[in-house]
mmCIF file of C-alpha atoms in Angstrom:
data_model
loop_
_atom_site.group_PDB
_atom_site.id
_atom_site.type_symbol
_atom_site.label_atom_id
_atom_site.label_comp_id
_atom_site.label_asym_id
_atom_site.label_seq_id
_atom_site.Cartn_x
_atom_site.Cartn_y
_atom_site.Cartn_z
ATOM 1 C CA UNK A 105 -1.807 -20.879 -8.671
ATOM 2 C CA UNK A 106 0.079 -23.110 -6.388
ATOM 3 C CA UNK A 107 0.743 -22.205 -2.911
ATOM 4 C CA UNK A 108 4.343 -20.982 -2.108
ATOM 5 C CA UNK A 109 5.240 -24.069 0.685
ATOM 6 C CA UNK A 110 8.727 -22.865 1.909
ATOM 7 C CA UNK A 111 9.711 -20.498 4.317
ATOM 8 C CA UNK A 112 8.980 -17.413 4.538
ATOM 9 C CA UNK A 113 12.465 -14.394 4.222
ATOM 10 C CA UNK A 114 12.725 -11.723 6.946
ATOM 11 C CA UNK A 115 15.261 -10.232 7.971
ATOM 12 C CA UNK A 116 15.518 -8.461 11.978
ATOM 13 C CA UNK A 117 16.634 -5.343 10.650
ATOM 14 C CA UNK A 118 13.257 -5.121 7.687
ATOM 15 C CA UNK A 119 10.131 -4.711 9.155
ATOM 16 C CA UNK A 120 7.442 -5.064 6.530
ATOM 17 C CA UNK A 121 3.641 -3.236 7.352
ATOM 18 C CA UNK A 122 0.696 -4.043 4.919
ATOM 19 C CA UNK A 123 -0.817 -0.870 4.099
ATOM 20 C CA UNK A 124 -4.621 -1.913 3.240
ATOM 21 C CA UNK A 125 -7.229 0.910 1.334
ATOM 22 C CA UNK A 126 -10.226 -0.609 2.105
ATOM 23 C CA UNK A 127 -13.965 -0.130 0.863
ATOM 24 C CA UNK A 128 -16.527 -0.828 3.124
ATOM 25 C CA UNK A 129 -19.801 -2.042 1.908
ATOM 26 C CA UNK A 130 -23.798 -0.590 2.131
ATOM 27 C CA UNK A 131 -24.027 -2.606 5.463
ATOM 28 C CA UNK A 132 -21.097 -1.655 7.007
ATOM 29 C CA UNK A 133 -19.137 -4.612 6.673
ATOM 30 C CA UNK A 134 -16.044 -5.137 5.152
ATOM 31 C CA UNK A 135 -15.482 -4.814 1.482
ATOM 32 C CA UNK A 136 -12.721 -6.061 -0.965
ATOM 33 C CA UNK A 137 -9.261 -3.964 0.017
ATOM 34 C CA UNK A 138 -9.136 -1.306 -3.059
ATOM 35 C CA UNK A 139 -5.243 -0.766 -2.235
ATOM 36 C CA UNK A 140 -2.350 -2.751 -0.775
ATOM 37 C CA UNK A 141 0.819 -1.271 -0.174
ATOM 38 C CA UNK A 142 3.676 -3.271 1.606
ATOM 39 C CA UNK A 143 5.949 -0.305 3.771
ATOM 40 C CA UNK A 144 9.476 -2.432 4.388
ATOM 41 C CA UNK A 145 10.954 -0.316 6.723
ATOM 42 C CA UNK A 146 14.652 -0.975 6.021
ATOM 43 C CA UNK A 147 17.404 -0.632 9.074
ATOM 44 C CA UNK A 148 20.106 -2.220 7.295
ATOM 45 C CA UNK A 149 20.535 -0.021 3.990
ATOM 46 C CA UNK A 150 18.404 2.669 5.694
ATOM 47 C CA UNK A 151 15.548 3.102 3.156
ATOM 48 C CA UNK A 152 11.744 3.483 2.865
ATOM 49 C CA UNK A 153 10.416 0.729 0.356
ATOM 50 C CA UNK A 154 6.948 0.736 -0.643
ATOM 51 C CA UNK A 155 5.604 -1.701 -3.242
ATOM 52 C CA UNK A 156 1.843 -2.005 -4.594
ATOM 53 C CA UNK A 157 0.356 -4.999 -5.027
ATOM 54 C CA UNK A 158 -2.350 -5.304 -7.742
ATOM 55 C CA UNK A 159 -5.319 -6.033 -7.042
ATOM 56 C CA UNK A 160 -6.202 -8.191 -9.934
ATOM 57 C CA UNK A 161 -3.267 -10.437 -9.410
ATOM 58 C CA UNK A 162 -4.543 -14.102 -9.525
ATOM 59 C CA UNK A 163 -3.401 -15.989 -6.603
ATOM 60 C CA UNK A 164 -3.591 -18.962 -3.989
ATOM 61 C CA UNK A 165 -5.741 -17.723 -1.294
ATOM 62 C CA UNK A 166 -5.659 -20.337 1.388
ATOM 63 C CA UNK A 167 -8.425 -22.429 2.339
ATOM 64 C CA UNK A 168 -10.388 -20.350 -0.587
ATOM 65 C CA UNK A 169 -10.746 -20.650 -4.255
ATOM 66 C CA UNK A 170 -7.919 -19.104 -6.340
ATOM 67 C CA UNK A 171 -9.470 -15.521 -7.085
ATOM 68 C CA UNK A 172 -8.071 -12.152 -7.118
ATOM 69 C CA UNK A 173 -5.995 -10.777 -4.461
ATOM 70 C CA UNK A 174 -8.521 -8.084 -3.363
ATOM 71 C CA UNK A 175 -11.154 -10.657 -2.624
ATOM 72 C CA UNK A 176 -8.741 -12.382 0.273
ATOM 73 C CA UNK A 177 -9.664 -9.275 2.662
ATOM 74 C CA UNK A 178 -13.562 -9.941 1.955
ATOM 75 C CA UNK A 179 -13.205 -13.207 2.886
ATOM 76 C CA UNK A 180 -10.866 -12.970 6.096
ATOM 77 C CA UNK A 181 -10.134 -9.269 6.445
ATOM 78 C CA UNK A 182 -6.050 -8.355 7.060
ATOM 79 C CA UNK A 183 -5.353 -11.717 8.819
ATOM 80 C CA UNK A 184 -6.123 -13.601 5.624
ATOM 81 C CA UNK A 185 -5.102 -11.004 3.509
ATOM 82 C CA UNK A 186 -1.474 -11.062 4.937
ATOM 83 C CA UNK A 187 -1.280 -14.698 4.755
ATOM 84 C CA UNK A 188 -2.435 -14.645 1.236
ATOM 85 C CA UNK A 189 0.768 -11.986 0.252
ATOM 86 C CA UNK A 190 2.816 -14.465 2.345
ATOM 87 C CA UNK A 191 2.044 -18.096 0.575
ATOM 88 C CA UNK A 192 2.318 -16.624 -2.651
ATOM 89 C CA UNK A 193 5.480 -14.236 -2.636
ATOM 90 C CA UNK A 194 7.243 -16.062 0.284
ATOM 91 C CA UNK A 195 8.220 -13.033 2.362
ATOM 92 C CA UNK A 196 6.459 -12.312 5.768
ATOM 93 C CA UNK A 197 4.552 -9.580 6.132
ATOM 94 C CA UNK A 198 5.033 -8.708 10.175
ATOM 95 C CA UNK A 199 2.044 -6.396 10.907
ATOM 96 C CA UNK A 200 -1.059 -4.684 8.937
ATOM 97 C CA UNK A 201 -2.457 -0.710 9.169
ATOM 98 C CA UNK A 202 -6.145 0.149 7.438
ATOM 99 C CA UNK A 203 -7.906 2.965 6.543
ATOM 100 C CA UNK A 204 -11.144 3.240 5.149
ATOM 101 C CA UNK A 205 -11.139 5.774 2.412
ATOM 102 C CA UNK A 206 -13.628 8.214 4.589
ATOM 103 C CA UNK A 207 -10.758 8.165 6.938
ATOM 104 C CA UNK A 208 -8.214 8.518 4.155
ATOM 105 C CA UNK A 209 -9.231 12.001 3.274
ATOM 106 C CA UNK A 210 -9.374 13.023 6.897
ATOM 107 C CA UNK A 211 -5.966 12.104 7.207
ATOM 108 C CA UNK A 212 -5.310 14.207 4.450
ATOM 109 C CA UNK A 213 -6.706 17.154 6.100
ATOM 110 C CA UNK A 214 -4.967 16.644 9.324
ATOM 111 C CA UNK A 215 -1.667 16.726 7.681
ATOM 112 C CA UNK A 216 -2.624 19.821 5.834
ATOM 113 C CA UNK A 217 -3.045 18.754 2.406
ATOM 114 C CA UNK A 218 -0.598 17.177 -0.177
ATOM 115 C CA UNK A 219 1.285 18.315 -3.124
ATOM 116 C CA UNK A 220 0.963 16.231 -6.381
ATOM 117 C CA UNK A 221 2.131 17.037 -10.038
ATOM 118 C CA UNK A 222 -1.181 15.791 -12.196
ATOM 119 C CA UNK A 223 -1.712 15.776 -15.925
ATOM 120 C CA UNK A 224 -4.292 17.990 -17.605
ATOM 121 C CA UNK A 225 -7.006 15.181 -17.368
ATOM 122 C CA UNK A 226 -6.061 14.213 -14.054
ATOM 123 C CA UNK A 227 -6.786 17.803 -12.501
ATOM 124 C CA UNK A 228 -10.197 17.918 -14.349
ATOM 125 C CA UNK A 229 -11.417 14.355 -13.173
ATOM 126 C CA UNK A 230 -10.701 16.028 -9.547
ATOM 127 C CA UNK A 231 -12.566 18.877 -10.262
ATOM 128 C CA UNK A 232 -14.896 16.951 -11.490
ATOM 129 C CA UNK A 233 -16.041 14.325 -8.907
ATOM 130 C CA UNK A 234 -14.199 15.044 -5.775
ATOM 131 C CA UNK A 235 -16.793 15.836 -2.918
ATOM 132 C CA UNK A 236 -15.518 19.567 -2.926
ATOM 133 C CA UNK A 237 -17.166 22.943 -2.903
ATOM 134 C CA UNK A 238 -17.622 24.557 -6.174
ATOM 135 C CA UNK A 239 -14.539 27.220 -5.244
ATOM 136 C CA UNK A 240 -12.135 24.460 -4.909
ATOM 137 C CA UNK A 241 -12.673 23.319 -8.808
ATOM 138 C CA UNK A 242 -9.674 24.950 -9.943
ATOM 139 C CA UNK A 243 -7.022 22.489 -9.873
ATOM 140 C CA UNK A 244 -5.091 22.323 -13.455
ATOM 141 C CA UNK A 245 -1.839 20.788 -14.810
ATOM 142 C CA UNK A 246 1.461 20.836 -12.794
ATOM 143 C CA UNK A 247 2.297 20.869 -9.071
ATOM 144 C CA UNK A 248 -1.165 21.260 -7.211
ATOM 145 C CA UNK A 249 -2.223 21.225 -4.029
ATOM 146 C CA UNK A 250 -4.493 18.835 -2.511
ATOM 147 C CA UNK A 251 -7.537 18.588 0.137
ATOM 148 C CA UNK A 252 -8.369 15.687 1.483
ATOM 149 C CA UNK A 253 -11.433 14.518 -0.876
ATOM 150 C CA UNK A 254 -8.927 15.770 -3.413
ATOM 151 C CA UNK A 255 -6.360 13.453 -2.800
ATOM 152 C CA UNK A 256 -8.727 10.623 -2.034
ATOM 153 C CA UNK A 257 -10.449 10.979 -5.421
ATOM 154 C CA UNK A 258 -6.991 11.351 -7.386
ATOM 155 C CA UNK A 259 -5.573 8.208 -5.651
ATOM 156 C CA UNK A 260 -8.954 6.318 -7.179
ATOM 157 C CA UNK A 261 -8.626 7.423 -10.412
ATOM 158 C CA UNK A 262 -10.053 5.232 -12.626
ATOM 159 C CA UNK A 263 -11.288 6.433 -16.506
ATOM 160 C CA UNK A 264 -7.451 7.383 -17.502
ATOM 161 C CA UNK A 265 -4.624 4.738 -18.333
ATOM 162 C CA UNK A 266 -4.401 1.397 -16.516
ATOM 163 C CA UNK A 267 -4.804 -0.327 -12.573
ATOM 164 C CA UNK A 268 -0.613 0.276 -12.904
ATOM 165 C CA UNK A 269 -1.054 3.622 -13.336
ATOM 166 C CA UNK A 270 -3.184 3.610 -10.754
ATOM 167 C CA UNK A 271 -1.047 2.217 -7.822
ATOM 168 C CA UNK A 272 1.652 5.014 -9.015
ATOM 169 C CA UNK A 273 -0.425 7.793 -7.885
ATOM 170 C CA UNK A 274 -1.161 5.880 -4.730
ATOM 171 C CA UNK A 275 2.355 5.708 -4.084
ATOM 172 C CA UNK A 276 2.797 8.985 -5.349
ATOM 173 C CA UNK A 277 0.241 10.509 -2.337
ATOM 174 C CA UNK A 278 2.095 8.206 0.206
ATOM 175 C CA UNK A 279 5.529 9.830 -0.923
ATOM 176 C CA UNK A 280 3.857 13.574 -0.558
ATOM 177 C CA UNK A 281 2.626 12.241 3.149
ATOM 178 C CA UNK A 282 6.212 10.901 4.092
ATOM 179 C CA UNK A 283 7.583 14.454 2.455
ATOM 180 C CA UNK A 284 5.703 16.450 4.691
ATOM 181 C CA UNK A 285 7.314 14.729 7.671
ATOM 182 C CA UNK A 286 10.586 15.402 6.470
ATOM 183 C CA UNK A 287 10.948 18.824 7.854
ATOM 184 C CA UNK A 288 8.597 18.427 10.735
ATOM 185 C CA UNK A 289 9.595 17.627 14.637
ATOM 186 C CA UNK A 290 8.774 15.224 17.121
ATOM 187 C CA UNK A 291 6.133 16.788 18.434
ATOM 188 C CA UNK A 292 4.567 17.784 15.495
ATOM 189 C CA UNK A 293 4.957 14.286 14.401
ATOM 190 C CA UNK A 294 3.314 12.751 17.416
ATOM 191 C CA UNK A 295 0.670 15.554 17.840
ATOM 192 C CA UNK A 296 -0.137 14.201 13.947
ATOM 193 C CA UNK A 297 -0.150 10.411 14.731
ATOM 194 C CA UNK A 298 -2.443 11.186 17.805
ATOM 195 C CA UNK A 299 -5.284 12.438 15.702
ATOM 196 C CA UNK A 300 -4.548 9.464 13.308
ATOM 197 C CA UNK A 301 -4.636 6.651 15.266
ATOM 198 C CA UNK A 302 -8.336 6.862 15.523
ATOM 199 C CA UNK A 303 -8.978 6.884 12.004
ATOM 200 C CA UNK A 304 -7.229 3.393 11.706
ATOM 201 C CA UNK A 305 -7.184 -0.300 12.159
ATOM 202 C CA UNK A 306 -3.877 -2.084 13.161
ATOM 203 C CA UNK A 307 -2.163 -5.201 15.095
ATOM 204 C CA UNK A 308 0.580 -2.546 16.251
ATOM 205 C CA UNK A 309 1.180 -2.964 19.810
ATOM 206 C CA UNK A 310 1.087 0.330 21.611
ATOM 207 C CA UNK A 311 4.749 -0.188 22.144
ATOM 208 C CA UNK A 312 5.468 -0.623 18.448
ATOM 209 C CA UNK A 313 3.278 2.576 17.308
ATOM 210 C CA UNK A 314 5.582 4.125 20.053
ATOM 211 C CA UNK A 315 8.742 3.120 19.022
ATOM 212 C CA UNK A 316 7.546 4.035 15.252
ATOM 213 C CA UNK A 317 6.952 7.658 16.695
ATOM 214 C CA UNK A 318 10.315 7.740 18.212
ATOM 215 C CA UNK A 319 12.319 6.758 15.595
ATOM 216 C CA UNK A 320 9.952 8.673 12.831
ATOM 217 C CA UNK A 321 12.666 11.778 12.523
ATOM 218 C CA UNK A 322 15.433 8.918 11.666
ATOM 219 C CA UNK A 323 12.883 7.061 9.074
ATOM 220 C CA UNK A 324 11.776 10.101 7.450
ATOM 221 C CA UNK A 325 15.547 10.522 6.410
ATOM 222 C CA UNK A 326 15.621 7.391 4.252
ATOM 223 C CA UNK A 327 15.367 7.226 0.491
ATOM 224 C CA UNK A 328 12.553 5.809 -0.393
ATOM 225 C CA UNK A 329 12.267 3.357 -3.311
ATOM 226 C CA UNK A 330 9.189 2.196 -5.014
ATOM 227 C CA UNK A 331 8.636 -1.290 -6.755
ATOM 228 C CA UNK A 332 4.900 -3.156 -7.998
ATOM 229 C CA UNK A 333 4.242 -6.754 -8.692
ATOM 230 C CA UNK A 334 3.716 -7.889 -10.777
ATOM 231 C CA UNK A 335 6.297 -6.462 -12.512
ATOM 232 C CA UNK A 336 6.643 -5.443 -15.979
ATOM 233 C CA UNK A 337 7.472 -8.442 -18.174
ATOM 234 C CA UNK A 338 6.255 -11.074 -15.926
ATOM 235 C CA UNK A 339 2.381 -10.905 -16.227
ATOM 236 C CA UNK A 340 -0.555 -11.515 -18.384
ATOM 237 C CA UNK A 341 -4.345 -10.971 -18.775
ATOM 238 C CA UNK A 342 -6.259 -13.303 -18.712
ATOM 239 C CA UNK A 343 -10.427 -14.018 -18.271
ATOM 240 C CA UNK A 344 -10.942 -16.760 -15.641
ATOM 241 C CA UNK A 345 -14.562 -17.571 -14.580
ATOM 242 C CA UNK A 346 -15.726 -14.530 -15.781
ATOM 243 C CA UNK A 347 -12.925 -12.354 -14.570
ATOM 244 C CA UNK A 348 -10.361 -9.964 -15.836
ATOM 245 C CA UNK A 349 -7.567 -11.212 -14.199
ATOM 246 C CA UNK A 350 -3.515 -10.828 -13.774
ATOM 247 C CA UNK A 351 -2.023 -14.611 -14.273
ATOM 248 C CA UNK A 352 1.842 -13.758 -12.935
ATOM 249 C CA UNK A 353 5.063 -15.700 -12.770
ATOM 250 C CA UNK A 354 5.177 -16.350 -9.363
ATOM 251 C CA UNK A 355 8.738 -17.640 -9.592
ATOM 252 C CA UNK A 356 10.355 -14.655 -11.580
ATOM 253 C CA UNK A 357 8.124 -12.116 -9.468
ATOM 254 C CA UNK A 358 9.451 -13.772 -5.430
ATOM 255 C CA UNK A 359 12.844 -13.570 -6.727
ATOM 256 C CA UNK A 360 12.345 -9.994 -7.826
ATOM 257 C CA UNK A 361 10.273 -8.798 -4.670
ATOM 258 C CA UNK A 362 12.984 -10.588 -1.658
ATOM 259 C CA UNK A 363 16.058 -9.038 -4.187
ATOM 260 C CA UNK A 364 14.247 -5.483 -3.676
ATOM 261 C CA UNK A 365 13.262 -6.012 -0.301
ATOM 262 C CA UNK A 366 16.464 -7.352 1.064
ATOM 263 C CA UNK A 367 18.743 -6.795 -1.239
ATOM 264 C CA UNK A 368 22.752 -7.474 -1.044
ATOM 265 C CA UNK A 369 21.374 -9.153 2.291
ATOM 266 C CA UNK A 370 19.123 -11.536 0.917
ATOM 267 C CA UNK A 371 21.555 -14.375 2.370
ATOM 268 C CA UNK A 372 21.578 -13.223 5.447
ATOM 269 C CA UNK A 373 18.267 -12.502 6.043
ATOM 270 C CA UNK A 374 15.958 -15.987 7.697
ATOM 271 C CA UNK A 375 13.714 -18.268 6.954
ATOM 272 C CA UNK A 376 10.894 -18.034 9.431
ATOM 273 C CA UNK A 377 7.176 -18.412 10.602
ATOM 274 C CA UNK A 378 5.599 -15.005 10.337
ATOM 275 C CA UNK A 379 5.044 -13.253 13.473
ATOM 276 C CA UNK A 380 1.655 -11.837 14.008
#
């Protein structure tokens, strides 16, 4: 892939947060990220936009060999990571969160569980191989609710459908979180991110995780829409050097991704450096 060379779209009113589910290997150290999610928190048409990025996409990753996407956060953790989402798609992504998937499920648990509509074979995977006691084997089709090792394992599903389908129940668990906030207060919310913060990794200033907080109530009000790239129609396998691999129109898919992102302001929004 060739590396996107203009400048990158943001817009003052978008502020776009890399979401990164990341293993972490035998020794501790950094694994590939398992799950990216890019939260544009939108001021200007007041929405919530969350978009997965796959991990199998082929890319540019700079001052590396082209490989997939995952392996940029092996190689030079969020920093790299971000800059590989950036000279590829062309938008700027202005700050990063991670969890480690132990974390994720405590997360879980500290927000009191989520509710998720699974499929038949879905519940039974759960019950199957999430690190649960015996008595909480009982999920089964429809609206179910969800411990944290629950959750964790659901949002890894692998041995039904496709990586797409995976990413949608990803997103699916982020929209139960943001639900749960919906009806909740300040203080509730902030009593919440206090036990959180902890758990993760992030280039949020203090300020910024404040300001977050304050305005929570307000953001937890906004639609929110979901979007993946590649998207459909504009990808294809492929084996390269071994690999199973996603070889995407770059072109088709940056038009599509700043057109969701900033929509009916896209000419309006700037060309800029990404801050970090």
């Amino acid at each position: 892939p060739v590396s996107y060379t203009g400048q990158l779209v943001s817009d003052p009113m978008v502020q776009n947060i890399l979401l990164i589910g990341a293993d972490r290997n035998d020794n501790g150290t950094d694994g590939r990220s398992d799950s990216m999610i890019l939260l544009s928190i939108d001021n200007r048409h007041h929405k919530l936009k969350m978009t997965s990025i796959m991990r199998d996409t082929y890319v540019h990753i700079p001052g590396i060999q082209d490989n997939r996407i995952n392996t940029a956060y092996a190689y030079g953790g969020p920093v790299l990571t971000m800059e590989t989402i950036e000279r590829n798609f062309g938008i700027a992504v202005d700050r990063y969160v991670i969890v480690d998937f132990e974390s994720f499920a405590k997360i879980i648990d500290r927000l009191g569980g989520v509710d998720i509509e699974m499929t038949k074979g879905e519940a039974d995977l759960v019950n199957q191989y999430a690190d649960v006691p015996n008595s909480q084997r009982t999920l089964k089709a429809g609206v179910q609710h969800l411990n944290g090792p629950q959750a964790l394992y659901y949002s890894r599903i692998r041995a039904i459908g496709s990586d797409f389908e995976r990413t949608q129940r990803q997103r699916t668990v982020l929209t139960s979180m943001v639900n749960k906030f919906k009806s909740a207060n300040v203080g509730t919310i902030n009593k919440t991110l206090y036990d959180v913060l902890p758990m993760i990794s992030t280039n949020l200033s203090k300020d910024e995780i404040l300001n977050l907080a304050g305005n929570s109530p307000k953001y937890m009000n906004y639609p929110m829409s979901q979007f993946r790239m590649p998207a459909d129609n504009t990808w294809q396998g492929v084996n390269i050097r071994g690999m199973s691999v996603l070889v995407v129109d770059m072109d088709k898919n940056r038009e599509l991704y700043k057109n969701f992102i900033f929509e009916d302001a896209l000419n309006t929004a700037v060309s800029t450096a990404s801050k970090k």
